């Protein structure tokens, strides 16, 4: 390990590491071995106050800085992050259990993409002018103030950067609370930003469980909350933010449909279904976990899927050859095993997997159920593990209605060689992030987020700037004021 997995201290506030041992101890577990690799302390009321005070104090000067200079700092941080990708990826692998094969290309690199992209956009933040006869109006795009970011455990570095980069580009400051399961990498993001020249207090990290998140959101100094998490947590956070009418971005869960028509390229459809169900051991919010396969090709699909799953290299996530790692935690593994039991009990046909692997670590075998019906629990609930539900369908009209019959609306995918059908079906699917003949691509240039219960707002792309800034309109009268009296 290039650096110790134990951080210098639990929190990063005002440009330096800060500790408060009075906070509850949180052990960080390496999911491959179950070993404790670090211990941090949850943020106490004093730590929450210190972080928010730092963010509040730093915000006016940060917002007053020339936007291009703000952007230059973010871009510099992106460069440092890329240079350290190997070390950061290993730390992410230890924290999450995800294979190095994934973390090397999808975590710090994705974070760096966001810092670079929004660093580049910062200098281009503009308002508009409207000419109204002689009078005119101009608009200013202003920051919101102090933003709170709250993360899930599946992409810790990426989530921290997807929130921080647009927030900071717009002139806001941030207090970020990582998931209690994966507290390590956000501290590295803070270190790198500071090294890149970020003024003290602009990006702060506070550890803790839901209670710490709640304390942050409830504080009057906070203007905006951006959460990545489950729908139940989203409801609580949205409600808490509503009290003071704070701005929100909600990146929540899903149960997304992936529709495979009978004219699909079979290898690509199977590949898409594998990426959309088993990458990161299925711990991806946008996964296409309801795979609707046309009845006429279902058997062939299941044969190829099972064959290809047999090629997964399950093992030590630090090993470059490993392509499938453990679940993030024992409790998440137990939740997933519970869903597998429900699938069996409710009559779905187990095609492959279906159990914990007989080895140390929190491994659940890549699992496929076929003959799944719409009402089964495994077709309705987000499982957040390597469990694919394959459902049969006959025609387009039917599959669109069934695909939309869910409270979620994060993602959707269609595999077909019929270009007309591809666009027609995607247009009718109620989901924010869609794919044609692909699945789960998430480049920073593209807006990412959900419809219905899967979320509010969008991350990435120009769209994210809308959610981290507010518009001030200024009416300029050129002539006299005509008052009635
Ligand atoms: P979670 O909802 O349990 O926790 C998310 C975060 O919220 C954690 O940091 C947690 O400490 C915090 N939290 C919990 N209760 C809180 C409260 N009352 N107030 C403030 N903060 C609180 O989610 P998880 O188990 O960490 O992550 C998995 C979930 O995240 C899945 O549902 C997944 O779909 C979703 N997710 C969504 C996206 C997306 O972009 N749409 C991305 C990744 C994960």
Coordinates of C-alpha atoms and ligand atoms in Angstrom, one line a residue:
X1 CA 0.0 0.0 0.0
X2 CA 1.5 3.4 -1.0
X3 CA 0.0 5.0 2.1
X4 CA -1.5 3.7 5.2
X5 CA -5.2 2.8 4.9
X6 CA -5.6 4.5 8.3
X7 CA -6.1 8.2 7.6
X8 CA -4.3 10.9 9.7
X9 CA -7.6 11.8 11.2
X10 CA -11.3 11.3 10.6
X11 CA -12.4 14.7 9.2
X12 CA -10.9 17.2 6.8
X13 CA -11.9 20.8 7.8
X14 CA -10.6 24.2 6.8
X15 CA -7.7 22.7 4.9
X16 CA -6.5 20.2 7.5
X17 CA -7.2 16.9 9.2
X18 CA -9.2 17.2 12.3
X19 CA -10.1 14.6 15.0
X20 CA -12.7 14.3 17.7
X21 CA -12.4 11.0 19.4
X22 CA -15.7 11.7 21.2
X23 CA -17.5 10.6 18.0
X24 CA -18.6 7.0 17.7
X25 CA -15.9 4.7 16.2
X26 CA -16.6 3.5 12.7
X27 CA -14.5 0.5 11.6
X28 CA -13.6 0.3 7.9
X29 CA -13.7 -3.3 6.7
X30 CA -11.9 -4.7 3.7
X31 CA -14.7 -6.8 2.2
X32 CA -12.4 -9.4 0.7
X33 CA -11.0 -10.5 4.1
X34 CA -13.3 -9.0 6.7
X35 CA -10.3 -7.3 8.2
X36 CA -10.5 -3.8 9.8
X37 CA -8.2 -1.6 7.8
X38 CA -8.9 1.7 9.5
X39 CA -11.1 3.3 12.1
X40 CA -12.6 6.8 12.0
X41 CA -14.9 8.7 14.3
X42 CA -18.4 10.0 13.4
X43 CA -18.7 13.7 13.4
X44 CA -19.9 15.2 16.7
X45 CA -22.0 18.3 17.0
X46 CA -18.7 20.2 17.5
X47 CA -17.3 18.8 14.3
X48 CA -20.4 19.5 12.2
X49 CA -20.4 23.1 13.5
X50 CA -16.7 23.5 12.8
X51 CA -17.1 22.2 9.2
X52 CA -20.2 24.4 8.4
X53 CA -18.5 27.5 10.0
X54 CA -15.4 26.9 7.8
X55 CA -17.5 26.4 4.7
X56 CA -19.6 29.5 5.5
X57 CA -16.6 31.7 6.1
X58 CA -14.8 30.6 3.0
X59 CA -17.7 31.0 0.6
X60 CA -17.8 34.8 -0.1
X61 CA -14.1 35.0 -1.1
X62 CA -14.4 31.8 -3.2
X63 CA -17.4 33.1 -5.0
X64 CA -15.6 36.5 -5.6
X65 CA -12.6 34.8 -7.2
X66 CA -12.5 35.0 -11.0
X67 CA -14.4 31.9 -12.2
X68 CA -11.5 30.9 -14.5
X69 CA -9.2 30.9 -11.5
X70 CA -11.6 28.6 -9.6
X71 CA -11.6 26.4 -12.7
X72 CA -7.8 26.3 -12.9
X73 CA -7.7 24.9 -9.3
X74 CA -10.2 22.2 -10.2
X75 CA -8.3 21.3 -13.3
X76 CA -5.0 21.1 -11.4
X77 CA -6.7 18.8 -8.9
X78 CA -7.9 16.6 -11.8
X79 CA -4.3 16.3 -13.0
X80 CA -3.0 15.3 -9.6
X81 CA -5.8 12.8 -9.3
X82 CA -4.9 11.2 -12.6
X83 CA -1.2 11.0 -11.6
X84 CA -2.2 9.2 -8.4
X85 CA -4.8 7.0 -10.0
X86 CA -3.0 3.7 -9.2
X87 CA -2.8 4.5 -5.5
X88 CA -6.2 6.0 -5.2
X89 CA -7.7 3.0 -7.0
X90 CA -6.1 0.6 -4.6
X91 CA -7.5 2.5 -1.7
X92 CA -10.9 2.5 -3.3
X93 CA -10.6 -1.3 -3.8
X94 CA -9.7 -1.8 -0.1
X95 CA -12.6 0.5 1.0
X96 CA -15.3 -1.0 -1.3
X97 CA -14.1 -4.4 -2.3
X98 CA -14.5 -3.5 -6.0
X99 CA -11.9 -5.1 -8.3
X100 CA -8.9 -3.0 -9.2
X101 CA -9.8 -3.7 -12.8
X102 CA -12.9 -1.5 -12.2
X103 CA -11.5 1.1 -9.8
X104 CA -8.6 1.9 -12.1
X105 CA -11.0 3.1 -14.8
X106 CA -14.2 4.2 -13.1
X107 CA -13.5 5.9 -9.8
X108 CA -10.6 8.4 -9.5
X109 CA -10.6 8.7 -13.3
X110 CA -14.3 9.5 -13.3
X111 CA -13.7 12.0 -10.4
X112 CA -10.9 13.6 -12.4
X113 CA -13.2 13.9 -15.5
X114 CA -15.7 15.8 -13.4
X115 CA -13.0 18.2 -11.9
X116 CA -11.6 18.8 -15.4
X117 CA -15.0 19.2 -17.1
X118 CA -16.4 21.7 -14.5
X119 CA -13.0 23.3 -14.1
X120 CA -13.2 24.1 -17.9
X121 CA -16.8 25.3 -17.7
X122 CA -16.2 27.6 -14.7
X123 CA -14.9 30.5 -16.9
X124 CA -17.9 30.2 -19.2
X125 CA -20.6 30.8 -16.5
X126 CA -22.7 33.6 -17.8
X127 CA -26.0 35.3 -17.5
X128 CA -28.3 36.7 -20.2
X129 CA -29.5 40.0 -21.3
X130 CA -33.0 40.8 -22.5
X131 CA -33.7 44.1 -24.4
X132 CA -37.1 45.5 -23.5
X133 CA -37.4 48.6 -25.7
X134 CA -35.0 51.1 -24.1
X135 CA -34.9 49.2 -20.8
X136 CA -33.1 46.0 -20.4
X137 CA -32.6 43.1 -18.0
X138 CA -29.5 41.2 -17.2
X139 CA -29.2 38.0 -15.2
X140 CA -26.4 36.9 -13.0
X141 CA -25.8 33.3 -12.2
X142 CA -24.9 33.3 -8.5
X143 CA -23.9 30.5 -6.2
X144 CA -26.3 29.1 -3.6
X145 CA -23.8 29.2 -0.7
X146 CA -22.9 26.3 1.5
X147 CA -23.8 22.9 -0.1
X148 CA -23.9 19.6 1.8
X149 CA -23.1 16.5 -0.2
X150 CA -24.0 13.0 1.2
X151 CA -22.6 9.9 -0.5
X152 CA -23.5 6.2 -1.0
X153 CA -20.8 3.5 -0.7
X154 CA -20.6 2.2 -4.2
X155 CA -18.5 5.0 -5.9
X156 CA -17.1 7.0 -3.1
X157 CA -14.5 9.1 -5.0
X158 CA -16.7 9.5 -8.0
X159 CA -19.7 10.7 -5.9
X160 CA -17.5 13.2 -4.0
X161 CA -16.2 14.7 -7.2
X162 CA -19.5 14.6 -9.1
X163 CA -20.9 16.8 -6.4
X164 CA -17.9 18.9 -5.5
X165 CA -16.8 19.8 -9.0
X166 CA -20.0 21.6 -10.2
X167 CA -20.7 23.0 -6.8
X168 CA -17.2 24.6 -6.5
X169 CA -17.1 25.7 -10.1
X170 CA -20.3 27.8 -9.4
X171 CA -18.7 29.4 -6.4
X172 CA -20.3 27.4 -3.6
X173 CA -18.4 25.7 -0.8
X174 CA -19.2 22.1 0.4
X175 CA -19.3 19.9 3.4
X176 CA -19.3 16.3 2.2
X177 CA -20.3 13.3 4.3
X178 CA -19.2 10.0 2.8
X179 CA -21.1 6.8 3.5
X180 CA -20.1 5.3 6.8
X181 CA -19.2 2.1 4.9
X182 CA -16.6 3.8 2.8
X183 CA -15.1 6.9 4.5
X184 CA -11.5 6.8 3.1
X185 CA -11.4 8.2 -0.4
X186 CA -13.3 11.5 0.1
X187 CA -10.4 12.5 2.5
X188 CA -8.0 11.9 -0.4
X189 CA -10.2 14.1 -2.7
X190 CA -10.0 16.9 0.0
X191 CA -6.2 16.5 0.3
X192 CA -5.7 16.7 -3.5
X193 CA -8.0 19.8 -3.8
X194 CA -6.0 21.5 -1.1
X195 CA -2.7 20.6 -2.8
X196 CA -4.1 22.0 -6.0
X197 CA -4.6 25.4 -4.3
X198 CA -8.1 25.2 -3.1
X199 CA -8.6 27.8 -0.3
X200 CA -9.1 26.4 3.2
X201 CA -12.8 25.7 4.0
X202 CA -14.0 25.4 0.4
X203 CA -14.3 21.6 0.5
X204 CA -14.6 19.8 3.8
X205 CA -15.2 16.2 4.8
X206 CA -17.1 15.1 7.9
X207 CA -17.6 11.4 8.6
X208 CA -20.6 9.8 10.2
X209 CA -23.8 7.9 10.0
X210 CA -27.3 9.1 9.1
X211 CA -27.4 11.2 12.3
X212 CA -24.5 13.3 11.2
X213 CA -26.1 13.7 7.8
X214 CA -29.2 14.9 9.5
X215 CA -27.4 17.4 11.6
X216 CA -25.7 18.8 8.5
X217 CA -29.0 19.1 6.6
X218 CA -30.8 20.7 9.5
X219 CA -28.4 23.6 9.9
X220 CA -29.6 27.0 8.8
X221 CA -26.2 27.8 7.2
X222 CA -26.8 25.2 4.5
X223 CA -28.4 26.3 1.2
X224 CA -28.5 23.0 -0.7
X225 CA -28.3 19.2 -0.1
X226 CA -27.2 16.7 -2.7
X227 CA -27.8 13.1 -1.7
X228 CA -26.8 9.9 -3.4
X229 CA -28.6 7.1 -1.6
X230 CA -31.7 5.0 -1.4
X231 CA -35.2 6.1 -1.9
X232 CA -36.2 5.8 1.8
X233 CA -33.2 8.0 2.8
X234 CA -34.1 10.4 -0.1
X235 CA -37.6 10.8 1.4
X236 CA -36.2 11.8 4.8
X237 CA -33.5 14.1 3.4
X238 CA -36.0 15.8 1.0
X239 CA -38.4 16.3 3.8
X240 CA -35.7 17.7 6.1
X241 CA -34.5 20.1 3.4
X242 CA -38.1 21.2 2.7
X243 CA -38.4 22.7 6.2
X244 CA -36.2 25.6 5.1
X245 CA -36.9 25.3 1.4
X246 CA -33.4 24.3 0.7
X247 CA -32.4 23.3 -2.8
X248 CA -32.0 19.5 -3.4
X249 CA -30.5 17.1 -5.8
X250 CA -31.6 13.5 -5.2
X251 CA -29.7 10.7 -6.9
X252 CA -31.6 7.7 -5.6
X253 CA -32.3 4.0 -6.4
X254 CA -33.8 2.2 -9.3
X255 CA -35.2 -1.0 -10.7
X256 CA -34.5 -0.3 -14.3
X257 CA -35.7 -2.2 -17.3
X258 CA -33.4 -3.5 -20.0
X259 CA -35.4 -4.7 -23.0
X260 CA -33.9 -7.2 -25.5
X261 CA -35.9 -7.5 -28.7
X262 CA -35.8 -10.6 -30.9
X263 CA -33.7 -8.8 -33.6
X264 CA -30.9 -7.9 -31.1
X265 CA -27.3 -8.7 -31.6
X266 CA -27.2 -11.5 -29.1
X267 CA -23.6 -11.1 -27.9
X268 CA -24.0 -7.3 -27.4
X269 CA -27.3 -7.8 -25.6
X270 CA -25.8 -10.4 -23.2
X271 CA -22.8 -8.1 -22.7
X272 CA -25.1 -5.2 -21.9
X273 CA -27.0 -7.3 -19.4
X274 CA -23.8 -8.4 -17.8
X275 CA -22.5 -4.9 -17.5
X276 CA -25.9 -3.8 -16.2
X277 CA -26.2 -6.4 -13.5
X278 CA -22.8 -7.6 -12.4
X279 CA -20.3 -4.7 -12.6
X280 CA -19.4 -3.7 -9.1
X281 CA -21.1 -6.9 -8.0
X282 CA -24.4 -5.3 -8.9
X283 CA -24.0 -2.4 -6.6
X284 CA -24.9 0.2 -9.2
X285 CA -28.0 2.4 -9.0
X286 CA -28.7 2.5 -12.7
X287 CA -28.5 -1.2 -13.2
X288 CA -31.0 -2.8 -15.6
X289 CA -32.1 -5.5 -13.2
X290 CA -35.4 -6.3 -14.9
X291 CA -34.2 -7.8 -18.1
X292 CA -37.2 -8.3 -20.5
X293 CA -36.2 -10.8 -23.2
X294 CA -38.4 -11.6 -26.1
X295 CA -39.8 -15.1 -25.6
X296 CA -38.5 -16.3 -29.0
X297 CA -34.8 -15.7 -28.0
X298 CA -35.0 -16.3 -24.3
X299 CA -33.5 -19.8 -24.2
X300 CA -30.5 -18.7 -26.4
X301 CA -30.0 -15.6 -24.3
X302 CA -29.9 -17.6 -21.0
X303 CA -27.5 -20.1 -22.5
X304 CA -25.0 -17.4 -23.6
X305 CA -25.4 -15.5 -20.4
X306 CA -24.6 -18.5 -18.3
X307 CA -21.6 -19.4 -20.5
X308 CA -20.2 -15.9 -20.2
X309 CA -20.8 -15.7 -16.5
X310 CA -18.7 -18.8 -16.2
X311 CA -15.8 -16.7 -17.4
X312 CA -16.0 -14.2 -14.5
X313 CA -12.8 -14.3 -12.5
X314 CA -13.9 -14.2 -8.9
X315 CA -11.2 -13.5 -6.3
X316 CA -9.0 -11.0 -4.6
X317 CA -10.1 -7.6 -5.9
X318 CA -6.5 -6.3 -5.7
X319 CA -5.5 -8.9 -8.3
X320 CA -5.5 -7.4 -11.8
X321 CA -7.1 -10.5 -13.3
X322 CA -10.2 -10.4 -10.9
X323 CA -13.4 -9.2 -12.6
X324 CA -15.9 -9.9 -9.8
X325 CA -15.4 -9.0 -6.2
X326 CA -17.2 -9.2 -2.9
X327 CA -20.2 -7.1 -1.7
X328 CA -19.3 -4.0 0.3
X329 CA -20.4 -5.3 3.7
X330 CA -21.7 -8.3 5.5
X331 CA -25.0 -6.6 6.0
X332 CA -25.4 -5.8 2.3
X333 CA -24.6 -9.4 1.5
X334 CA -27.3 -10.6 3.9
X335 CA -29.8 -8.3 2.3
X336 CA -29.0 -9.7 -1.1
X337 CA -29.1 -13.3 0.1
X338 CA -32.5 -12.6 1.6
X339 CA -33.8 -11.4 -1.8
X340 CA -32.4 -14.6 -3.4
X341 CA -34.3 -16.7 -0.9
X342 CA -37.5 -14.7 -1.7
X343 CA -36.9 -15.3 -5.5
X344 CA -36.7 -19.0 -4.9
X345 CA -39.7 -19.0 -2.5
X346 CA -41.9 -17.1 -4.9
X347 CA -41.3 -19.5 -7.8
X348 CA -38.7 -17.8 -10.0
X349 CA -36.4 -20.4 -11.8
X350 CA -32.8 -20.2 -10.6
X351 CA -30.6 -20.4 -13.7
X352 CA -27.2 -19.9 -12.0
X353 CA -25.7 -18.7 -8.7
X354 CA -28.2 -18.3 -5.9
X355 CA -25.9 -18.5 -2.8
X356 CA -23.0 -17.1 -0.9
X357 CA -19.7 -18.4 -2.2
X358 CA -17.9 -20.8 0.1
X359 CA -14.9 -18.6 0.8
X360 CA -13.9 -15.8 3.2
X361 CA -15.2 -12.3 2.3
X362 CA -18.7 -11.1 1.5
X363 CA -19.1 -12.9 -1.9
X364 CA -22.5 -13.6 -3.5
X365 CA -22.4 -15.7 -6.7
X366 CA -23.5 -13.9 -9.9
X367 CA -27.2 -14.9 -9.8
X368 CA -29.8 -15.2 -12.6
X369 CA -33.4 -15.9 -12.2
X370 CA -35.6 -16.7 -15.2
X371 CA -39.4 -17.0 -15.5
X372 CA -39.7 -14.0 -13.2
X373 CA -43.1 -12.3 -13.2
X374 CA -43.9 -8.7 -12.6
X375 CA -45.4 -9.1 -9.1
X376 CA -42.4 -11.1 -7.6
X377 CA -40.4 -9.2 -5.0
X378 CA -37.2 -9.6 -7.0
X379 CA -38.9 -7.8 -9.9
X380 CA -40.1 -4.9 -7.7
X381 CA -37.5 -4.1 -5.1
X382 CA -34.1 -2.7 -5.7
X383 CA -31.7 -5.5 -4.5
X384 CA -28.4 -3.7 -5.0
X385 CA -26.4 -6.9 -5.6
X386 CA -25.6 -9.4 -8.4
X387 CA -29.1 -10.6 -9.0
X388 CA -30.6 -10.5 -12.5
X389 CA -34.3 -11.1 -13.1
X390 CA -35.2 -12.2 -16.6
X391 CA -38.8 -11.7 -17.6
X392 CA -40.4 -12.9 -20.9
X393 CA -42.4 -10.6 -23.2
X394 CA -44.2 -10.9 -26.6
X395 CA -44.8 -7.5 -28.0
X396 CA -43.6 -3.9 -27.9
X397 CA -46.8 -2.3 -26.4
X398 CA -46.9 -4.9 -23.6
X399 CA -43.2 -4.5 -22.7
X400 CA -43.3 -0.7 -22.6
X401 CA -46.3 -0.8 -20.2
X402 CA -44.6 -3.4 -17.9
X403 CA -41.3 -1.6 -18.0
X404 CA -42.9 1.6 -16.8
X405 CA -45.0 -0.1 -14.1
X406 CA -42.6 0.8 -11.2
X407 CA -42.3 3.8 -8.9
X408 CA -38.6 4.1 -10.0
X409 CA -37.4 5.9 -13.1
X410 CA -33.6 6.0 -13.1
X411 CA -32.5 4.2 -16.2
X412 CA -33.7 2.1 -19.1
X413 CA -32.1 0.3 -22.0
X414 CA -33.2 -1.2 -25.3
X415 CA -31.3 -3.7 -27.5
X416 CA -32.6 -4.0 -31.1
X417 CA -31.3 -3.6 -34.7
X418 CA -34.5 -1.7 -35.7
X419 CA -33.5 2.0 -35.4
X420 CA -37.1 3.2 -35.5
X421 CA -38.2 0.9 -32.7
X422 CA -35.1 1.8 -30.6
X423 CA -36.0 5.5 -30.6
X424 CA -39.8 4.9 -30.3
X425 CA -39.4 2.7 -27.3
X426 CA -36.9 4.8 -25.5
X427 CA -39.1 7.9 -26.0
X428 CA -41.9 6.1 -24.1
X429 CA -39.8 4.8 -21.2
X430 CA -40.1 6.7 -18.0
X431 CA -36.5 7.0 -17.1
X432 CA -33.9 9.8 -16.9
X433 CA -30.8 8.0 -18.2
X434 CA -31.3 5.7 -21.2
X435 CA -29.2 3.5 -23.4
X436 CA -29.7 2.1 -26.9
X437 CA -27.6 -1.0 -27.7
X438 CA -25.5 -0.3 -24.6
X439 CA -25.8 -0.1 -20.9
X440 CA -24.5 2.0 -18.0
X441 CA -22.2 4.4 -19.8
X442 CA -21.9 7.5 -17.6
X443 CA -19.5 10.1 -19.1
X444 CA -19.4 13.5 -17.4
X445 CA -20.6 15.3 -20.5
X446 CA -24.0 13.6 -20.2
X447 CA -26.7 14.6 -17.7
X448 CA -27.3 11.8 -15.1
X449 CA -30.3 11.3 -12.9
X450 CA -33.7 9.9 -12.4
X451 CA -37.4 10.4 -13.0
X452 CA -40.3 9.5 -10.6
X453 CA -39.0 8.2 -7.3
X454 CA -35.4 7.8 -8.5
X455 CA -34.6 11.4 -8.1
X456 CA -34.7 15.1 -8.5
X457 CA -32.2 17.2 -10.5
X458 CA -29.3 16.0 -12.6
X459 CA -25.6 15.5 -12.1
X460 CA -22.9 16.1 -14.7
X461 CA -23.0 18.0 -17.9
X462 CA -24.2 21.7 -18.2
X463 CA -27.4 20.5 -16.4
X464 CA -25.6 20.2 -13.1
X465 CA -24.7 23.9 -13.2
X466 CA -28.4 24.7 -13.0
X467 CA -28.6 22.8 -9.7
X468 CA -25.7 24.5 -8.1
X469 CA -26.5 28.1 -8.9
X470 CA -29.4 30.5 -8.9
X471 CA -30.4 33.3 -11.2
X472 CA -30.7 36.9 -10.2
X473 CA -32.6 39.1 -12.7
X474 CA -31.8 42.8 -12.7
X475 CA -34.2 45.2 -14.4
X476 CA -32.5 48.4 -15.6
X477 CA -34.8 51.3 -16.4
X478 CA -33.2 53.8 -18.8
X479 CA -35.9 56.5 -18.5
X480 CA -38.0 58.1 -15.8
X481 CA -40.1 56.1 -13.3
X482 CA -43.8 56.6 -13.9
X483 CA -45.4 56.3 -10.5
X484 CA -49.2 56.9 -10.3
X485 CA -48.8 59.4 -7.4
Ligands
LIG1 P1 -28.4 5.0 2.0 O1 -29.6 5.6 1.6 O2 -28.5 3.9 3.1 O3 -27.3 6.0 2.5 C1 -26.8 7.1 1.7 C2 -26.2 8.1 2.6 O4 -27.2 8.8 3.3 C3 -25.2 7.6 3.6 O5 -24.1 8.5 3.6 C4 -26.0 7.7 4.9 O6 -25.1 7.8 6.0 C5 -26.8 8.9 4.7 N1 -28.0 9.0 5.5 C6 -28.8 7.9 5.9 N2 -29.9 8.4 6.6 C7 -29.8 9.8 6.6 C8 -30.6 10.9 7.1 N3 -31.7 10.6 7.7 N4 -30.2 12.1 6.9 C9 -29.0 12.4 6.2 N5 -28.3 11.4 5.7 C10 -28.6 10.1 5.9 O7 -27.7 4.4 0.7 P2 -26.5 3.4 0.6 O8 -26.9 2.0 1.1 O9 -25.3 4.0 1.1 O10 -26.4 3.3 -1.0 C11 -27.1 2.5 -1.8 C12 -28.3 3.3 -2.4 O11 -27.8 4.4 -3.1 C13 -29.1 2.5 -3.5 O12 -30.4 2.7 -3.3 C14 -28.6 3.0 -4.8 O13 -29.5 2.9 -5.8 C15 -28.4 4.5 -4.4 N6 -27.4 5.1 -5.3 C16 -27.9 6.0 -6.2 C17 -27.1 6.6 -7.2 C18 -27.6 7.6 -8.2 O14 -26.8 8.4 -8.7 N7 -28.8 7.6 -8.5 C19 -25.7 6.3 -7.2 C20 -25.3 5.3 -6.2 C21 -26.1 4.8 -5.3

